[in-house]
Short mmCIF file of C-alpha atoms in Angstrom, two decimals:
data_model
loop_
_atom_site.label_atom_id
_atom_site.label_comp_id
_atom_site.label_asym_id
_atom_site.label_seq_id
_atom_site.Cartn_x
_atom_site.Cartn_y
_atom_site.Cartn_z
CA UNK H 6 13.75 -6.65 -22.67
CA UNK H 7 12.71 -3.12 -24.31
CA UNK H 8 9.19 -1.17 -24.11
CA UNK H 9 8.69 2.30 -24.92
CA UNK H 10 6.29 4.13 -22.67
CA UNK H 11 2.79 5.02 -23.33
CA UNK H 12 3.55 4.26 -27.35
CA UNK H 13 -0.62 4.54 -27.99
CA UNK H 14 0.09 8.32 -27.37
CA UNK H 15 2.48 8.41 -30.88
CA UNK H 16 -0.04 6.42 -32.74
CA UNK H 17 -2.69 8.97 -31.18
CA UNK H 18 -0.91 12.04 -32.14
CA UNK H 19 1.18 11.37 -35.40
CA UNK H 20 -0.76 8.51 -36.78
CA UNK H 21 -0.25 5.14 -36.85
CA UNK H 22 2.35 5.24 -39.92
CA UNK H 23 4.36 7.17 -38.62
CA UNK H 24 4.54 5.42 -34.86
CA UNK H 25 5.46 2.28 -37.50
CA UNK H 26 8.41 4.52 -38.74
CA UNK H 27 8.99 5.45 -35.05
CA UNK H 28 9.28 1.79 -34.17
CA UNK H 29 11.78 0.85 -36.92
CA UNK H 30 13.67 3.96 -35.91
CA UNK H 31 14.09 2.56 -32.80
CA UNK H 32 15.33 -0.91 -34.03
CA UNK H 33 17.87 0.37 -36.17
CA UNK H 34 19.11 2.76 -33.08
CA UNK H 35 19.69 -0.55 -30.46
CA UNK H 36 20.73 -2.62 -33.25
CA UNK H 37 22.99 -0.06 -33.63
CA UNK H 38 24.08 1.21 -30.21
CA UNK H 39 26.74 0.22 -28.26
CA UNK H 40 25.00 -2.72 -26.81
CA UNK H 41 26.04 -4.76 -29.88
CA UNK H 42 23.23 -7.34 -29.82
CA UNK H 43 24.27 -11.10 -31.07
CA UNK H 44 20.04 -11.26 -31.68
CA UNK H 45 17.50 -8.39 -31.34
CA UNK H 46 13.55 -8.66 -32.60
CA UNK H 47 10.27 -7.13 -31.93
CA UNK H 48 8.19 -9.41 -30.03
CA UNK H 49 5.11 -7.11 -29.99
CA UNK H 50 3.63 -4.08 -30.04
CA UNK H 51 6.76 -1.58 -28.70
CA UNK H 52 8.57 -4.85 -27.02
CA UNK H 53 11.90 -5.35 -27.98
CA UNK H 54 14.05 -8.22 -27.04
CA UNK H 55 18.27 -8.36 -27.49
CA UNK H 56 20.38 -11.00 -26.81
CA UNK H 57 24.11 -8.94 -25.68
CA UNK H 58 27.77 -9.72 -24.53
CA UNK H 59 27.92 -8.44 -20.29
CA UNK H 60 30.65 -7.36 -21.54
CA UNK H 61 28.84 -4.76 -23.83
CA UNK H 62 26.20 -3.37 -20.96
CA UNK H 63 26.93 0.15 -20.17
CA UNK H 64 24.70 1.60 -17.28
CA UNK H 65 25.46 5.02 -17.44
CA UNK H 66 24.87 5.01 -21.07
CA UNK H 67 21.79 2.89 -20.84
CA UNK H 68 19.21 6.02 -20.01
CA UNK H 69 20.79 7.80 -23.06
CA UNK H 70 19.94 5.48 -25.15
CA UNK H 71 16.35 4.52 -23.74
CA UNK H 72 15.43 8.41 -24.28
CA UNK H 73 14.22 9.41 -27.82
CA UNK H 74 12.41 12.86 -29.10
CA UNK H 75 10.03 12.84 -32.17
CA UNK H 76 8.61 15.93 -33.65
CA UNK H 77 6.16 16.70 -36.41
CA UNK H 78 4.71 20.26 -37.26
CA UNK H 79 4.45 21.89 -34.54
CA UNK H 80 4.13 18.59 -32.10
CA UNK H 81 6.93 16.92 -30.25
CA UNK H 82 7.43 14.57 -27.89
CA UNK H 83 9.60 12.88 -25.48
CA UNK H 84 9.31 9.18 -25.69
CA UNK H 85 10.75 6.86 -23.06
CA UNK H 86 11.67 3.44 -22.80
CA UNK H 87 12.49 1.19 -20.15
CA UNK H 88 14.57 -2.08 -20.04
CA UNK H 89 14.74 -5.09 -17.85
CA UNK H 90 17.69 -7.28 -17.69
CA UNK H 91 18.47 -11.15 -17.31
CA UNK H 92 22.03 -12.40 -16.85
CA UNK H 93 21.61 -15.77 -18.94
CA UNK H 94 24.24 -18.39 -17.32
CA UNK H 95 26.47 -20.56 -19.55
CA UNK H 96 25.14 -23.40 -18.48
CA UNK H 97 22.04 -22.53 -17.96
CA UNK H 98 19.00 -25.12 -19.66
CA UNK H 99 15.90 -22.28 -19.14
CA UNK H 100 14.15 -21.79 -22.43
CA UNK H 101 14.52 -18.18 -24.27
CA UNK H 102 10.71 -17.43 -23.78
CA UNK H 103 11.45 -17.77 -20.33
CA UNK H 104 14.46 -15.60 -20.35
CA UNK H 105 12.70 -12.93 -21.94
CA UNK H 106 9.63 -13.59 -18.83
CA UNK H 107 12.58 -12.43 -16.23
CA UNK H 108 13.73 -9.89 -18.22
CA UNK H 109 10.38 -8.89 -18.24
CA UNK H 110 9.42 -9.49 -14.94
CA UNK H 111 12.35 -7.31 -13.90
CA UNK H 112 11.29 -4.10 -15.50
CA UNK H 113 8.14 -4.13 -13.68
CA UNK H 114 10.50 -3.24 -10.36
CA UNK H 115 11.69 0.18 -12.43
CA UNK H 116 10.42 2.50 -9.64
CA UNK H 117 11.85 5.60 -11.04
CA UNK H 118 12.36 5.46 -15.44
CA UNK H 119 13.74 9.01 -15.70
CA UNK H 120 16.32 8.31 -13.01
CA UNK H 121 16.99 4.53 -13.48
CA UNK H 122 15.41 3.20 -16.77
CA UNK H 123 16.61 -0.45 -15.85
CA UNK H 124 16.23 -3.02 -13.80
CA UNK H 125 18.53 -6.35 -13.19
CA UNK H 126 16.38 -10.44 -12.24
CA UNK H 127 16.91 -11.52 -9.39
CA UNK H 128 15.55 -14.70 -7.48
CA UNK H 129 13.77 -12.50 -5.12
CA UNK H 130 11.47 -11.11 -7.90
CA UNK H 131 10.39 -14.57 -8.85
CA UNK H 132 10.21 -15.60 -5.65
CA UNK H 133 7.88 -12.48 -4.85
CA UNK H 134 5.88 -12.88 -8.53
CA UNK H 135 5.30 -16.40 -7.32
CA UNK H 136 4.13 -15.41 -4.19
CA UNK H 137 2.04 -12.88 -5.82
CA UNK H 138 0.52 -16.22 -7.98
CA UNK H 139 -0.18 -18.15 -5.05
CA UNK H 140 -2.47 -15.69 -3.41
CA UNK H 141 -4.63 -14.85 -6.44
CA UNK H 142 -4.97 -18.34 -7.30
CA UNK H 143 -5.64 -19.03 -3.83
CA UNK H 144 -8.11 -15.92 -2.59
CA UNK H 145 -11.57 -17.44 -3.34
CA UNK H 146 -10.33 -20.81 -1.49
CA UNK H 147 -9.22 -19.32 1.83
CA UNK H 148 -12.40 -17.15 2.10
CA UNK H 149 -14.49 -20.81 1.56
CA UNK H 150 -12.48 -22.83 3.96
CA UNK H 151 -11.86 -19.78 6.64
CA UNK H 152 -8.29 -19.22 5.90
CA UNK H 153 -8.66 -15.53 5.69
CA UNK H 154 -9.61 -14.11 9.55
CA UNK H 155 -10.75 -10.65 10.50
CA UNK H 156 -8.92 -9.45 13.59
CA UNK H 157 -9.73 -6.12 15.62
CA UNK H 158 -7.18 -3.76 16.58
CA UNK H 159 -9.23 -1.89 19.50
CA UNK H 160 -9.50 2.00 19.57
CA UNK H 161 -8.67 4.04 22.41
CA UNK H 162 -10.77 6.88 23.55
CA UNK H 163 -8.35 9.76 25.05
CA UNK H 164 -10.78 11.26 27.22
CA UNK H 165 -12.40 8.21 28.82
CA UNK H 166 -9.56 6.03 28.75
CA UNK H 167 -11.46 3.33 27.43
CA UNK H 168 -11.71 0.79 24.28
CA UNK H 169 -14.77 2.39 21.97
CA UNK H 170 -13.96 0.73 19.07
CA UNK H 171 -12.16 -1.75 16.62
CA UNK H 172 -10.31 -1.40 13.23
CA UNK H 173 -10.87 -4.47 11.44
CA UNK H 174 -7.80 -6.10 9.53
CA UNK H 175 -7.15 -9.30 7.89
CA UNK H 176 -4.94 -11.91 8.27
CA UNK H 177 -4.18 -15.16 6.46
CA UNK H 178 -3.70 -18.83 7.84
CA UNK H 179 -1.14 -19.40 5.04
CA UNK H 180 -0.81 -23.04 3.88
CA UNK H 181 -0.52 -24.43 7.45
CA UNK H 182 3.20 -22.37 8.25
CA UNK H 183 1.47 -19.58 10.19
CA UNK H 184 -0.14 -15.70 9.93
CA UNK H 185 0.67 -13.84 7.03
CA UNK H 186 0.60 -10.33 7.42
CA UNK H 187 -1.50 -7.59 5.46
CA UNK H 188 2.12 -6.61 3.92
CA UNK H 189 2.37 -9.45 1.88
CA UNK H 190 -1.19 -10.08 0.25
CA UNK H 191 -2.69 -6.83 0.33
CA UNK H 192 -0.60 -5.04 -2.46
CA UNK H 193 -0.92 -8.45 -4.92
CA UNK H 194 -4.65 -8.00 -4.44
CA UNK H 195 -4.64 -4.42 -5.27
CA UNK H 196 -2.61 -4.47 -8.02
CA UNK H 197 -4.82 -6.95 -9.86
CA UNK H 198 -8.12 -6.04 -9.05
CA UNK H 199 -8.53 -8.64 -6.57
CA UNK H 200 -8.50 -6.84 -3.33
CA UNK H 201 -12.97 -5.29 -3.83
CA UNK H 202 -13.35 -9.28 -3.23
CA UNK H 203 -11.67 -9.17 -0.25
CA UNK H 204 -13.23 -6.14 1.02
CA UNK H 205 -16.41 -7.44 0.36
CA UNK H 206 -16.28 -10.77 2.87
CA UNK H 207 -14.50 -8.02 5.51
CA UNK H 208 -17.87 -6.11 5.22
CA UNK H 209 -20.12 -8.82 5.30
CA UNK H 210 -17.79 -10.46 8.43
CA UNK H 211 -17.88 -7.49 10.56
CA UNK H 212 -21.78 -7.46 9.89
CA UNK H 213 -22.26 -10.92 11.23
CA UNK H 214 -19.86 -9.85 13.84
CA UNK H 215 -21.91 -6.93 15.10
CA UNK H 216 -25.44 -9.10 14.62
CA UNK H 217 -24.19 -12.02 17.02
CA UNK H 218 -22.94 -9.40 19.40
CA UNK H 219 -26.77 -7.43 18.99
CA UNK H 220 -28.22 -10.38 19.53
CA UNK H 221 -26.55 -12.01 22.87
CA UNK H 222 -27.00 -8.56 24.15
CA UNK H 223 -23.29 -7.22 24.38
CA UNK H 224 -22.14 -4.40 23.73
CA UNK H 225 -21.16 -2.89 20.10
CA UNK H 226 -18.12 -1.45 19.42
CA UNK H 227 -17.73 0.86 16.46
CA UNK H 228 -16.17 -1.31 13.68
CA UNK H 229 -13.77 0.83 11.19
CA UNK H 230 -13.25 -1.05 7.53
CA UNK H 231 -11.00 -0.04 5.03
CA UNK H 232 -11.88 1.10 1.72
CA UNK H 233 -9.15 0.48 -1.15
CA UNK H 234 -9.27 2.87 -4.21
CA UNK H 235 -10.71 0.44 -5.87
CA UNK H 236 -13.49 0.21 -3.98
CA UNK H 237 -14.41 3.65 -4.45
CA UNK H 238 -14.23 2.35 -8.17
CA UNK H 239 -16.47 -0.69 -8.00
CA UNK H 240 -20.20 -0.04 -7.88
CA UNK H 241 -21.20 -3.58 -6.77
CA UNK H 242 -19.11 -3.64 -3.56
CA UNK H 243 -20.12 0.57 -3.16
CA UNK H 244 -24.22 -0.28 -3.76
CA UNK H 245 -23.78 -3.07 -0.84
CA UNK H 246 -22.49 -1.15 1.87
CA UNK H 247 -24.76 1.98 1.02
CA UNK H 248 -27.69 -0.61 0.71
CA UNK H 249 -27.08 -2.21 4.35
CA UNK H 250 -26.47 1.60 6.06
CA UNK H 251 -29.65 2.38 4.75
CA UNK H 252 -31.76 -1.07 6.08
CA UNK H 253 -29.75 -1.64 9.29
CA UNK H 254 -29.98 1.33 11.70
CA UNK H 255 -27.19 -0.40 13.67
CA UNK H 256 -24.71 -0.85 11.32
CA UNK H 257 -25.00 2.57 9.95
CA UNK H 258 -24.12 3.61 13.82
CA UNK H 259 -21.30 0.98 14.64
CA UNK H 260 -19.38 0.66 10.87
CA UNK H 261 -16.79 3.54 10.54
CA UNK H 262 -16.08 3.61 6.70
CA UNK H 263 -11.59 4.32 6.52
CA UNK H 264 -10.28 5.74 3.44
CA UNK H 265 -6.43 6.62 3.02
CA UNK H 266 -5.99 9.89 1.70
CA UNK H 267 -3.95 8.61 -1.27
CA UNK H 268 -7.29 6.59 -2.42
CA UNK H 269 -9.53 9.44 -1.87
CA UNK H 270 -6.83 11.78 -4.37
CA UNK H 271 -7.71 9.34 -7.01
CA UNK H 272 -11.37 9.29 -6.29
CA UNK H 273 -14.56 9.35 -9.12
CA UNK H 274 -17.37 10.51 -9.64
CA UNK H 275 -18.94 7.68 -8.81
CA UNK H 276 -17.01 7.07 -5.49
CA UNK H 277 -17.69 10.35 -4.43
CA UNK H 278 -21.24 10.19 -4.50
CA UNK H 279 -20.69 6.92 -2.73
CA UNK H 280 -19.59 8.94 0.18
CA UNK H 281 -21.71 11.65 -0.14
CA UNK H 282 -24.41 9.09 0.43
CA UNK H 283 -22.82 7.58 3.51
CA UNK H 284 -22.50 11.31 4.89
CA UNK H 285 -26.27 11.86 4.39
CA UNK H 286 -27.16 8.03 6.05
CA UNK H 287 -25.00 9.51 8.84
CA UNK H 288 -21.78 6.66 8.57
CA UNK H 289 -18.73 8.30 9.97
CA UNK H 290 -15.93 8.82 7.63
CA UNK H 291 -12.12 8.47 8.47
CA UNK H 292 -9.14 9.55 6.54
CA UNK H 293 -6.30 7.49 7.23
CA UNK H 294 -2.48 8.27 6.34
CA UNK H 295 -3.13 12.03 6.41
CA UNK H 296 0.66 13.36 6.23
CA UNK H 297 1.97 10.44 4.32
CA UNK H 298 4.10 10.82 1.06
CA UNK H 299 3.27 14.35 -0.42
CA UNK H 300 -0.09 15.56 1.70
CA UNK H 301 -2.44 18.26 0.58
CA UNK H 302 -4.42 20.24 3.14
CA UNK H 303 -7.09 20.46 0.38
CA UNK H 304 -7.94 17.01 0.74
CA UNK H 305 -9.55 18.04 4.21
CA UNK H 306 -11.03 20.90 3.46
CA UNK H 307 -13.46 19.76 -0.10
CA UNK H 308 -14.65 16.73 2.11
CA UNK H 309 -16.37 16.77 5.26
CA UNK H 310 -14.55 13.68 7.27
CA UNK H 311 -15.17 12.76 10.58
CA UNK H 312 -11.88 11.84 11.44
CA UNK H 313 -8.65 12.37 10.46
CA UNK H 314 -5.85 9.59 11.47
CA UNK H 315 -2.30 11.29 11.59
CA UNK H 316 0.15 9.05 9.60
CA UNK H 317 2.76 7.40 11.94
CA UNK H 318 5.67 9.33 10.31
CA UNK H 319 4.88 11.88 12.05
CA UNK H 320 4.61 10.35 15.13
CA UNK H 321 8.25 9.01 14.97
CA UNK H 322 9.50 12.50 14.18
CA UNK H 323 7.39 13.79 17.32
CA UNK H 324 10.35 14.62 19.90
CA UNK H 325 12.77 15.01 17.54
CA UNK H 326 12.49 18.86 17.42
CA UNK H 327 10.46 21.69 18.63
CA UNK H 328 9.83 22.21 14.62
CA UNK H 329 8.24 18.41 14.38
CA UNK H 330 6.30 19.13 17.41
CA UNK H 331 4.90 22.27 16.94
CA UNK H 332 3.73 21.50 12.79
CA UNK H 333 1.92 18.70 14.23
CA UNK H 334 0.10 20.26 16.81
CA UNK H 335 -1.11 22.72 14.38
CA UNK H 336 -2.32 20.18 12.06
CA UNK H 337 -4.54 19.14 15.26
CA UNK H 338 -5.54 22.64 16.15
CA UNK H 339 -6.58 22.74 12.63
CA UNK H 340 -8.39 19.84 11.90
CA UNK H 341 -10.18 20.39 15.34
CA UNK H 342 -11.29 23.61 14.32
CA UNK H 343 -12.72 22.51 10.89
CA UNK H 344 -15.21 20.06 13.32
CA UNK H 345 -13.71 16.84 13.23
CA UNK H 346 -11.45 14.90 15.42
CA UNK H 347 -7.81 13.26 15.25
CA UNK H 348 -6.66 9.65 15.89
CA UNK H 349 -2.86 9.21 16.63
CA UNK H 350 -1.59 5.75 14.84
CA UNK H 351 0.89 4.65 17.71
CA UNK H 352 0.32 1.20 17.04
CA UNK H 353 3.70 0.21 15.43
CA UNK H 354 5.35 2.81 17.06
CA UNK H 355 5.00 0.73 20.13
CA UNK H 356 4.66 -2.69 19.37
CA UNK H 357 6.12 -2.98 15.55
CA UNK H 358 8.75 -5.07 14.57
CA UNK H 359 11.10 -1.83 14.45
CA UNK H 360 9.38 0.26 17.35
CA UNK H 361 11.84 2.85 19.02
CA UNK H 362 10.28 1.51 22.42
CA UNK H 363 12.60 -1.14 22.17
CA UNK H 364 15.55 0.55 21.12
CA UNK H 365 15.59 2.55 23.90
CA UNK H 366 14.06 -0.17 26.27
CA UNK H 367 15.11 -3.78 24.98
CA UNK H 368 13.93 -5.01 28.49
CA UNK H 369 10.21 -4.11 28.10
CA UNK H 370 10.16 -7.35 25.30
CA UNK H 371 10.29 -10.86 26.78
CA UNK H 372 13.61 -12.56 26.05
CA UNK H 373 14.46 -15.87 25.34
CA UNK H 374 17.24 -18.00 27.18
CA UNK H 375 19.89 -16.49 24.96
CA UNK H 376 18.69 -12.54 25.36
CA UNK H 377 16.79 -12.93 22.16
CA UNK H 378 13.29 -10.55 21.65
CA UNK H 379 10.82 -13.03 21.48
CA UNK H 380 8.48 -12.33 18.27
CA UNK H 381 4.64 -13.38 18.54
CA UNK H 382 3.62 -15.02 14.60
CA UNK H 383 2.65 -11.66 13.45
CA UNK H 384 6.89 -10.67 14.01
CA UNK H 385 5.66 -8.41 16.35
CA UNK H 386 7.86 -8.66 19.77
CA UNK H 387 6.02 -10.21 22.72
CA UNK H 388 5.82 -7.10 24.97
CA UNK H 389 6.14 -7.83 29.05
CA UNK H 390 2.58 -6.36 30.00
CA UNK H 391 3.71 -7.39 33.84
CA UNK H 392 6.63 -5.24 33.50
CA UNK H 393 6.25 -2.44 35.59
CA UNK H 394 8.44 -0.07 33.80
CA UNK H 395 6.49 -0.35 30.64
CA UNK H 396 3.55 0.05 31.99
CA UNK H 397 4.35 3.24 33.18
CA UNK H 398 6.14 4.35 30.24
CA UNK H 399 2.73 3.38 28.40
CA UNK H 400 0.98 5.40 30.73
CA UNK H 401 3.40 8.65 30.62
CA UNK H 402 2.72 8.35 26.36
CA UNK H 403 -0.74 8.40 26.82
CA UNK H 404 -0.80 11.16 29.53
CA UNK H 405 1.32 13.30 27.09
CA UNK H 406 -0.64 12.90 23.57
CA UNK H 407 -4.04 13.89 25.80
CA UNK H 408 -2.43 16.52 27.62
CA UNK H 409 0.16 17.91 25.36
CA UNK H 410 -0.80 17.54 21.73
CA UNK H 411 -5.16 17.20 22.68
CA UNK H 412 -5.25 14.35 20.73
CA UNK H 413 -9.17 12.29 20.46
CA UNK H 414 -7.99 8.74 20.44
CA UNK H 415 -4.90 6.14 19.25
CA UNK H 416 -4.66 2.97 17.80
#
């Protein structure tokens, strides 16, 4: 399964006769090519579908022949194509349209087209685009019947050694087989617009939350929500929070608005007046994942945060050098001097399913009768809080982020 990328840009720039020409060029080059095709047809647009021997499939020579130039006057242009594969069994009964879906289905896992143009089906992608499915089909029926839960990680104040606040995540009671994680709903909803509805009952949850808690008279913790790029995109979900901030004193105190630093990159406009407007209502603003992926100091420096969450890569690199060390305690001497203050995210660090706590100290999980690390439903290991040793190794981390690095807080 063929598809040339961002085609609209020929028809933009040469005219729509000649991206016709373009396309039949293009036909006559894989009908052509070394692939050989028993059957090849255009099923739409620039989508190209070829029935071909294994025999005949030539990776290394595959990019080649997905790469084309076109030139006219003084304009040229590199066009690219991309190609997913399905490995049709002898015996198999599927019907061609569906042959042509996983085909499909598999270019969509291309992660790289310059470097690897092609992808080869397997079960795991349908077992993932089902998956995928299942939880848009299913989103506006968990919210209803409570499936969906907001949880709250609690914050750590450095200085006062004390729990000031919460972040607020979700979790879903998945058709009656136990918690699914963030990891596996999250990125379905965002790719597909779905994840602003979402957001939307985690803001009006922690609301409620905060009102019961006003109103029996306990205390309130500060309450941090995240804020997807495509919230900073949607002005229904955007106009609600900046409505509430400005009619509830309390919630514009005790909700901390959490936006990663790869949604506010891609930011509007629009979003950014959002912000702008929770700035001026006085709503503290977090960054999250600053120093994840490719980071630019320039985020921090056009936008007045609050607070800036270090990204847990660099936490695992910490100790590993003097180098590691000493760029991350500049990043905190810096941020601290441009007025706001850091979080460390230690969580998984600690407690995640791959935490270097436990490679280093199996014994601080709880083991079952066979010396297995028991895992609570989140796959998280069940950590031995009556363990002495951990406790004090606990203790000696949080000791040395105060002391050492002058860190404000941890998750």
């Amino acid at each position: 399964y063929f598809n040339m990328q961002r085609f609209k840009t020929v028809n933009e720039l040469f005219g729509y006769e000649v991206g016709d020409n373009v396309l039949r060029s293009a036909a006559d080059i894989f009908q052509n090519s070394f692939l050989k095709p028993f059957a090849f047809g255009r099923l739409e647009a620039d989508h190209f579908a070829a029935l071909v021997d294994v025999d005949n499939l030539d990776f290394e020579r595959l990019p080649e022949l997905l790469h084309g130039y076109h030139s006219q006057g003084n304009i040229g242009m590199d066009i690219y194509g991309k190609c997913g594969i399905y490995y049709v069994d002898k015996n198999s009964r599927l019907r061609v349209s569906d042959m042509c879906d996983r085909a499909n289905l598999a270019k969509s896992y291309i992660s790289n087209q310059y470097v690897k143009p092609y992808a080869v089906f397997n079960e795991q992608m349908s077992k993932d685009y089902d998956q995928t499915s299942r939880v848009l089909i299913k989103l506006d029926e968990a919210i209803s019947n409570g499936d969906i839960l907001v949880y709250y990680q609690p914050i750590y104040k450095a200085q006062t050694r004390s729990i000031i606040g919460a972040e607020a995540l979700a979790r879903w009671n998945w058709e009656g087989s136990g918690v699914m994680l963030p990891g596996k709903f999250i990125p379905a909803l965002e790719e597909n617009g779905y994840i602003t509805k979402l957001d939307t009952f985690i803001y009006s949850s922690i609301c409620e939350f905060l009102n019961k808690r006003s109103a029996a008279g306990l205390p309130l913790p500060k309450v941090t929500v995240n804020l997807s790029r495509m919230d900073l995109m949607d002005k229904n979900i955007m106009n609600m929070i900046l409505d509430r901030a400005r009619d509830s004193k309390m919630l514009k105190e005790y909700i901390c608005c959490e936006i990663t630093e790869s949604a506010y990159a891609a930011i509007s406009s629009l979003g950014n007046k959002f912000l702008s407007g929770l700035s001026e209502e006085g709503v503290t603003l977090l960054l999250d994942d600053f120093g994840r992926g490719i980071s630019s100091f320039s985020t921090i420096c056009d936008y007045d945060f609050n607070v800036v969450k270090l990204d847990m890569g660099f936490m695992k690199k910490l100790r590993e050098s003097n180098k590691n060390r000493n760029i991350v305690i500049a990043i905190i001497e810096m941020v601290h001097r441009l007025g706001m203050r850091v979080l460390l995210d230690l969580v998984y660090l600690h407690i995640g399913p791959n935490a270097p706590i436990l490679k280093r100290h199996p014994e601080f999980a709880r083991q079952d009768a066979d010396g297995n690390t028991v895992c609570t439903d989140w796959n998280f290991p069940y950590l031995d809080y009556n363990s002495d040793g951990l406790r004090e190794y606990l203790w000696c981390n949080m000791i040395y982020y105060i002391g050492e690095m002058d860190v404000d807080g941890f998750r």
